[in-house]
Each structure stands twice: as structure tokens, then as C-alpha cells.
Coordinates of N, CA and C in Angstrom, one line a residue:
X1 N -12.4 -28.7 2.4 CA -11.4 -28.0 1.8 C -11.5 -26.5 2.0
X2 N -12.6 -25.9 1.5 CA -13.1 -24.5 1.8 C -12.9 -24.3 3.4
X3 N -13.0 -24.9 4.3 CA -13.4 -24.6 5.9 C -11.7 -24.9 6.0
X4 N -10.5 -25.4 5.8 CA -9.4 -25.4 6.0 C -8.6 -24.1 5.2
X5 N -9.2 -23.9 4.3 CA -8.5 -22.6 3.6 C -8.7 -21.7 4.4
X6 N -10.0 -21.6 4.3 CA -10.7 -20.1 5.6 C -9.7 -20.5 6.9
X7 N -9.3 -21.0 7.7 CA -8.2 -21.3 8.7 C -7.1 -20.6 8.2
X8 N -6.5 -21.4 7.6 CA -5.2 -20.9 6.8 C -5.2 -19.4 6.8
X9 N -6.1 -18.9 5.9 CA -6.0 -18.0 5.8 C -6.1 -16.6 6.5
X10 N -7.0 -17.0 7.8 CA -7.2 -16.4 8.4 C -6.4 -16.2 10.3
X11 N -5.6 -17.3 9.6 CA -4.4 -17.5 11.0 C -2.9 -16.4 9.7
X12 N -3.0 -16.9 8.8 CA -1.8 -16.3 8.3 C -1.8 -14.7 8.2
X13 N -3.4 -14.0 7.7 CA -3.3 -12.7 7.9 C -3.2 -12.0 9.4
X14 N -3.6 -13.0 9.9 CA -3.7 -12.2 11.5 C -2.2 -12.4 11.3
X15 N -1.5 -13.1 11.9 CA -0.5 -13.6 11.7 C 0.8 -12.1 11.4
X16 N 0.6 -12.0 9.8 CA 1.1 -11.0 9.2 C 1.4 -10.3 10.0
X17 N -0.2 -9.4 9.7 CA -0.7 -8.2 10.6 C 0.6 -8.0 11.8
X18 N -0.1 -8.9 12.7 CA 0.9 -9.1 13.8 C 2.4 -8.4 13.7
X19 N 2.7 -9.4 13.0 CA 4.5 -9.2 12.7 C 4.8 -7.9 11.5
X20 N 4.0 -7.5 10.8 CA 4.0 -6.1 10.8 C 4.0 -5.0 11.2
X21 N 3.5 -4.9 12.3 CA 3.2 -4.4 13.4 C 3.9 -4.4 14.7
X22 N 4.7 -5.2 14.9 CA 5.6 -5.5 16.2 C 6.9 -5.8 15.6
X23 N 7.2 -5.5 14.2 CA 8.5 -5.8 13.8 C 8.8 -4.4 14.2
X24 N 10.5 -4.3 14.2 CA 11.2 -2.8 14.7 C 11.1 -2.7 13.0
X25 N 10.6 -1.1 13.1 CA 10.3 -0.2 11.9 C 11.5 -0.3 11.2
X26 N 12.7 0.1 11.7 CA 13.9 0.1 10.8 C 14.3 -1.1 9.7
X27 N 13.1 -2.2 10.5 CA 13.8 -3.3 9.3 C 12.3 -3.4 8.5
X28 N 11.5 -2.4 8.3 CA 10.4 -2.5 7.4 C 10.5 -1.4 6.1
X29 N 10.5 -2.1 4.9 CA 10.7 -0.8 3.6 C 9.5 0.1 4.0
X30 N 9.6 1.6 3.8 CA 8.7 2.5 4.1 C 7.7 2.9 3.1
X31 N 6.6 2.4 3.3 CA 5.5 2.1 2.0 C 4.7 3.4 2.2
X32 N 4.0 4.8 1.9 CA 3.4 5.2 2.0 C 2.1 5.3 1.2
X33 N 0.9 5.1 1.4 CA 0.2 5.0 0.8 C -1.0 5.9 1.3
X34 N -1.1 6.9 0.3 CA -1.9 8.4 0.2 C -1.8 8.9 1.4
X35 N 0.0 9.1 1.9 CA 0.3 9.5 3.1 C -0.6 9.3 4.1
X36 N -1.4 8.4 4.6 CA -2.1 8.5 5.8 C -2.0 7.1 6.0
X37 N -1.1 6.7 7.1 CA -1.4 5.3 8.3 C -2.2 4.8 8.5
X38 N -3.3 5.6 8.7 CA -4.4 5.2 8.9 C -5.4 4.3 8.0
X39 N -4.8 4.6 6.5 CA -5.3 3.4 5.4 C -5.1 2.0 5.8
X40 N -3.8 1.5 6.3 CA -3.1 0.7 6.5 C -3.6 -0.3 7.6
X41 N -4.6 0.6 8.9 CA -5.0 0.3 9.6 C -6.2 -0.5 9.3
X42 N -7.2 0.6 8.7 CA -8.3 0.2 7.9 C -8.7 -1.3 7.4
X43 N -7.5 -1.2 6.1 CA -7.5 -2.2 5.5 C -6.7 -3.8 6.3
X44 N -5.8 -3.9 7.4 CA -5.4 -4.8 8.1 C -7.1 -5.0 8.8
X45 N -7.6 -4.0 9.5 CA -8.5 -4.6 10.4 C -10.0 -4.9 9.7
X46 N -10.3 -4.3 8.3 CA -11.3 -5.1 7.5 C -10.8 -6.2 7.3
X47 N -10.0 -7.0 6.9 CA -9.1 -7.9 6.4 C -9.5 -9.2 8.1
X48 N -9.2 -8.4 8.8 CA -9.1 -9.6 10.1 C -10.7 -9.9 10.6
X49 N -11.3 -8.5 10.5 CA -13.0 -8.9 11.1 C -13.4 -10.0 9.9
X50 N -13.2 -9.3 8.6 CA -13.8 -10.2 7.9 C -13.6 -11.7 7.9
X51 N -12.0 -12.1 7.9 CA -11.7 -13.3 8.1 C -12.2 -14.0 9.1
X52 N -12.0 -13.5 10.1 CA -12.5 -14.4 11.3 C -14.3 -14.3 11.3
X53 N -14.7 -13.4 11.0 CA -16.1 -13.9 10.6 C -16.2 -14.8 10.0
X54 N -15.8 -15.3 8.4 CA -15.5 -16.6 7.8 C -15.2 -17.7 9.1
X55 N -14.2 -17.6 9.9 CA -13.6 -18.3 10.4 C -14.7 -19.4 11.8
X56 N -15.3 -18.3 12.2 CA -16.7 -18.6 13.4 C -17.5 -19.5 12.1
X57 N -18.1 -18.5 10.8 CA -19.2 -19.3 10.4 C -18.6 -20.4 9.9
X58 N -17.8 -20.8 9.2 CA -17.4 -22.0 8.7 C -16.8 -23.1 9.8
X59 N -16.1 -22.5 11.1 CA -15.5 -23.7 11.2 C -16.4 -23.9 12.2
X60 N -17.3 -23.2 13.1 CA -18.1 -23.8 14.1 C -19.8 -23.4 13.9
X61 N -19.9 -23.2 12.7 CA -21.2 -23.1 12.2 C -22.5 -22.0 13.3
X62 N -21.3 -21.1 13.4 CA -22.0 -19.7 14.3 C -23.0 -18.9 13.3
X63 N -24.0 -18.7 13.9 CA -24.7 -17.5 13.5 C -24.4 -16.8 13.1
X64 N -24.8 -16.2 11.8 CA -24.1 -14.7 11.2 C -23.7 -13.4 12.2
X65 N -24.7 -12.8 12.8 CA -24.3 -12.1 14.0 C -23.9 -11.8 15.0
X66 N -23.8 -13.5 15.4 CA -22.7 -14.0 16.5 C -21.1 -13.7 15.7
X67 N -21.2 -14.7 15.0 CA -20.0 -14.7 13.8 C -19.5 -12.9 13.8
X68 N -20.0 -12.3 13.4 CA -20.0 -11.0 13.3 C -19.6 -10.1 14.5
X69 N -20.5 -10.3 15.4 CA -19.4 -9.9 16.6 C -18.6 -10.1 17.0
X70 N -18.1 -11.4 17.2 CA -17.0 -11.7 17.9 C -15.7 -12.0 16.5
X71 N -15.4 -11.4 15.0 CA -14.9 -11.3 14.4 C -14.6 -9.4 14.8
X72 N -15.7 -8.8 15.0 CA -15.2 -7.7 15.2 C -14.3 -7.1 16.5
X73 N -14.9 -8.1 17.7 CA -14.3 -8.0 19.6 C -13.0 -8.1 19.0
X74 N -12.4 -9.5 18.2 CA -11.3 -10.1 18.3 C -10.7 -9.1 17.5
X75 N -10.8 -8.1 16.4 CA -9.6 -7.2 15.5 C -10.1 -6.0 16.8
X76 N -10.8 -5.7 17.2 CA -10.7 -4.3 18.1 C -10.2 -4.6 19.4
X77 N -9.6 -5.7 20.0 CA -9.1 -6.3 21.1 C -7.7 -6.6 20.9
X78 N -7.2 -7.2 19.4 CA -6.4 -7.5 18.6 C -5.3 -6.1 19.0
X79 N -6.2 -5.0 18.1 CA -5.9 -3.7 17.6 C -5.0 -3.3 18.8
X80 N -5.7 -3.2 19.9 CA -5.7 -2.7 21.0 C -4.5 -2.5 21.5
X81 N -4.5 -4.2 21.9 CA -3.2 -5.2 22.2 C -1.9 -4.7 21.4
X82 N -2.1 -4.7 20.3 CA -0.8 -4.2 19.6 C -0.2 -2.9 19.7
X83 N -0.7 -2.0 20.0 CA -1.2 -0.3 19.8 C -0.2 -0.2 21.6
X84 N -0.6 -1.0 22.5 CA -0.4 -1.2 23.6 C 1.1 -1.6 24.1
X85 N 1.6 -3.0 22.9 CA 2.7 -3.6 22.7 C 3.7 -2.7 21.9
X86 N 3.1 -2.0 21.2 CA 3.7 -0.7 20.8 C 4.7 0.0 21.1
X87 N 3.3 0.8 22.4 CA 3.9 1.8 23.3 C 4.6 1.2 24.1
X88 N 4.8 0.2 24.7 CA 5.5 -0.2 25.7 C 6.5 -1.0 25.7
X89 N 6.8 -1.7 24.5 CA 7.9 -2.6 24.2 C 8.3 -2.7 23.1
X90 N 8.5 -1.7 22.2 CA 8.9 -1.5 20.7 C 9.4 -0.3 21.0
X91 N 10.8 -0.1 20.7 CA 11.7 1.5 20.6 C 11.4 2.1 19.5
X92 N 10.7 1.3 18.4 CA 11.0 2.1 17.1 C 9.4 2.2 16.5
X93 N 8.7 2.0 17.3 CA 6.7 2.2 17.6 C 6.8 3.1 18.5
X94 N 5.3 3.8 18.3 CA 4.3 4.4 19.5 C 3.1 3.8 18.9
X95 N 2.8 3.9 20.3 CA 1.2 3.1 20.1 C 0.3 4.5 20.3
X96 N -0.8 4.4 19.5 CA -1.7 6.1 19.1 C -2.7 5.7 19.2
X97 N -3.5 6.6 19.3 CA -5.6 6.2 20.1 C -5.6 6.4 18.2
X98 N -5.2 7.0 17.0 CA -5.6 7.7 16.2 C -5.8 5.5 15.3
X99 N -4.7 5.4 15.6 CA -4.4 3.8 15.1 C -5.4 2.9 15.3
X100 N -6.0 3.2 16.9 CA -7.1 2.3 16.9 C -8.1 3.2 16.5
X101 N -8.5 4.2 16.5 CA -9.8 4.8 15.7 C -9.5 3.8 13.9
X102 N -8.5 3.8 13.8 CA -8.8 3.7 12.5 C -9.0 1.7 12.4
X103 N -8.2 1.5 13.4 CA -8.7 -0.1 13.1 C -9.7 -0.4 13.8
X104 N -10.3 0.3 14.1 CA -12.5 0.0 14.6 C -12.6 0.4 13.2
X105 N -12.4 1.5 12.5 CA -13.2 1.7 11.3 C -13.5 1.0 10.1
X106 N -12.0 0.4 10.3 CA -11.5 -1.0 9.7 C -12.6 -2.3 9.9
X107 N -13.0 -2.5 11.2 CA -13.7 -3.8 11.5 C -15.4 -3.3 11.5
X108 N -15.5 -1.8 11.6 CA -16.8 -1.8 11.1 C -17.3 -1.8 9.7
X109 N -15.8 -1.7 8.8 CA -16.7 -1.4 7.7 C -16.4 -3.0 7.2
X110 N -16.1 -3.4 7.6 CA -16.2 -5.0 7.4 C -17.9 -5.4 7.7
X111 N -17.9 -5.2 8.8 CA -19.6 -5.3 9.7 C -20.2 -5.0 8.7
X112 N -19.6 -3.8 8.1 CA -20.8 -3.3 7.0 C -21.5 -4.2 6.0
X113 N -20.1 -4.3 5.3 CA -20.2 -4.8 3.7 C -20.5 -6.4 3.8
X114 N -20.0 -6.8 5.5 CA -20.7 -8.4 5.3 C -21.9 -8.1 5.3
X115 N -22.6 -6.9 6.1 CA -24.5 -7.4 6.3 C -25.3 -6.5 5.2
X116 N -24.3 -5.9 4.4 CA -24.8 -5.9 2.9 C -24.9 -6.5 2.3
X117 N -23.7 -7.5 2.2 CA -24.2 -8.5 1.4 C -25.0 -9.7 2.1
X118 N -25.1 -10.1 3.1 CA -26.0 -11.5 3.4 C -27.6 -10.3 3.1
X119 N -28.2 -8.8 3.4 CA -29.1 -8.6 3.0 C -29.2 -8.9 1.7
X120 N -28.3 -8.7 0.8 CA -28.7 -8.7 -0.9 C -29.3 -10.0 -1.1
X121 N -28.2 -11.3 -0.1 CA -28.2 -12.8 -0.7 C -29.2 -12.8 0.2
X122 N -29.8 -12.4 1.1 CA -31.6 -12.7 1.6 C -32.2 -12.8 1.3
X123 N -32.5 -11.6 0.6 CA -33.3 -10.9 -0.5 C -33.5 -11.9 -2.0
X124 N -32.7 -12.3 -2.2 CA -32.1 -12.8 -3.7 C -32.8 -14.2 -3.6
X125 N -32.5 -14.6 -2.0 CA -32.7 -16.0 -1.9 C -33.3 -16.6 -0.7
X126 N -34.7 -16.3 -0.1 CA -35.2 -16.0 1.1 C -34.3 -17.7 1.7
X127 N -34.0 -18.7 1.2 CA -34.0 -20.2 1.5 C -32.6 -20.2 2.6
X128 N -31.9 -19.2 2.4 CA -30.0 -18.9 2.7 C -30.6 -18.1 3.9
X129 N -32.0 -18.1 4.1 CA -32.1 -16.9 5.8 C -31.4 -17.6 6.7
X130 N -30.5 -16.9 7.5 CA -30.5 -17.6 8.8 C -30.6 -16.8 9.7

């Protein structure tokens, strides 16, 4: 049950993301939040590293760091793609290098806070090493 929710969940944010992002602006209400885009980016691309990290370790029982990489390749490759689909086939987008600075920042600080926490649950619990 847990290993299908982590799916779900993690196809539907990408998912979102996506279509928030490649929808034409004019049909999106204009949300500003502490005037900088760049939050927005942040929080989509912690949101996707972290999910698809869940996504590697639960559904194919990957290594934390494996897991971890390739949850971060896929939002910084993700990012990219869209930033790209942007500039080149959305009239009412530009795709910005500033966008993807901020969605690496987004999937590192994911990196982060996962390998702070499996250090704490290490620590707490040598038996959970992997």
C-alpha cells in the first residue's frame, strides 16, 4: 500500500509540475509568493527529487545514494526540459538559466534534508544502515 501511494504520488506531482509549467500563463491565476519565482521553483523541484527518491527506494529497493542521485538527474533534467519547452514552444513562457539555478537548488536541498535525516536515523539506529 505504502509503495503504490509513493507512485501515485510521485507521478501526480511530477505530473502537476509539468502542466503548471507548460500551461499558457494567461490561463494560470497569478500567485505571487514573496515576489520571487524562484520560490516556486525551489519548492516544485525539492518536491520531485524528494519524491522520486521515495520512488527508486520503495519501488525497486535502490540504495539510498543511488536512489538519491538519480531522483536528483531526473528534477535537474526534468527542469531543464521544461525551461527549454518554454523557450521554444510556449508564447506566453520564456525559459531562464535563473529558473534552473533555482530548480538545482530545489533538488539539492532535497539531497540535503534526505541525508540529514537517514544520518540522524543512523545514528539513532545503527540496524537501518544501509
Amino acid at each position: 500500500m505504502r509503495k503504490k501511494v509513493i507512485q501515485v504520488t510521485t507521478f501526480f506531482w511530477t505530473g502537476l509540475v509539468a502542466y503548471l509549467c507548460l500551461t499558457n500563463s494567461e490561463n494560470l491565476p497569478q500567485v505571487e509568493l514573496l515576489k520571487w519565482d524562484g520560490l516556486g521553483h525551489f519548492i516544485f523541484h525539492f518536491g520531485i527529487t524528494f519524491l522520486w527518491f521515495l520512488f527508486w527506494k520503495t519501488t525497486f529497493k535502490t540504495e539510498n545514494k543511488f536512489a538519491l542521485l538519480k531522483g536528483f538527474l531526473f528534477s535537474v533534467f526534468f527542469g531543464i526540459i521544461i525551461e527549454l519547452f518554454q523557450l521554444y514552444f510556449i508564447e506566453t513562457r520564456q525559459g531562464d538559466v535563473k529558473d534552473i539555478i533555482a530548480n538545482c537548488s530545489g533538488a539539492l536541498g532535497a539531497i540535503i534534508v534526505v541525508r540529514i535525516f537517514i544520518f540522524f536515523r543512523d545514528k539513532n539506529n545503527p540496524s537501518l544502515k544501509q
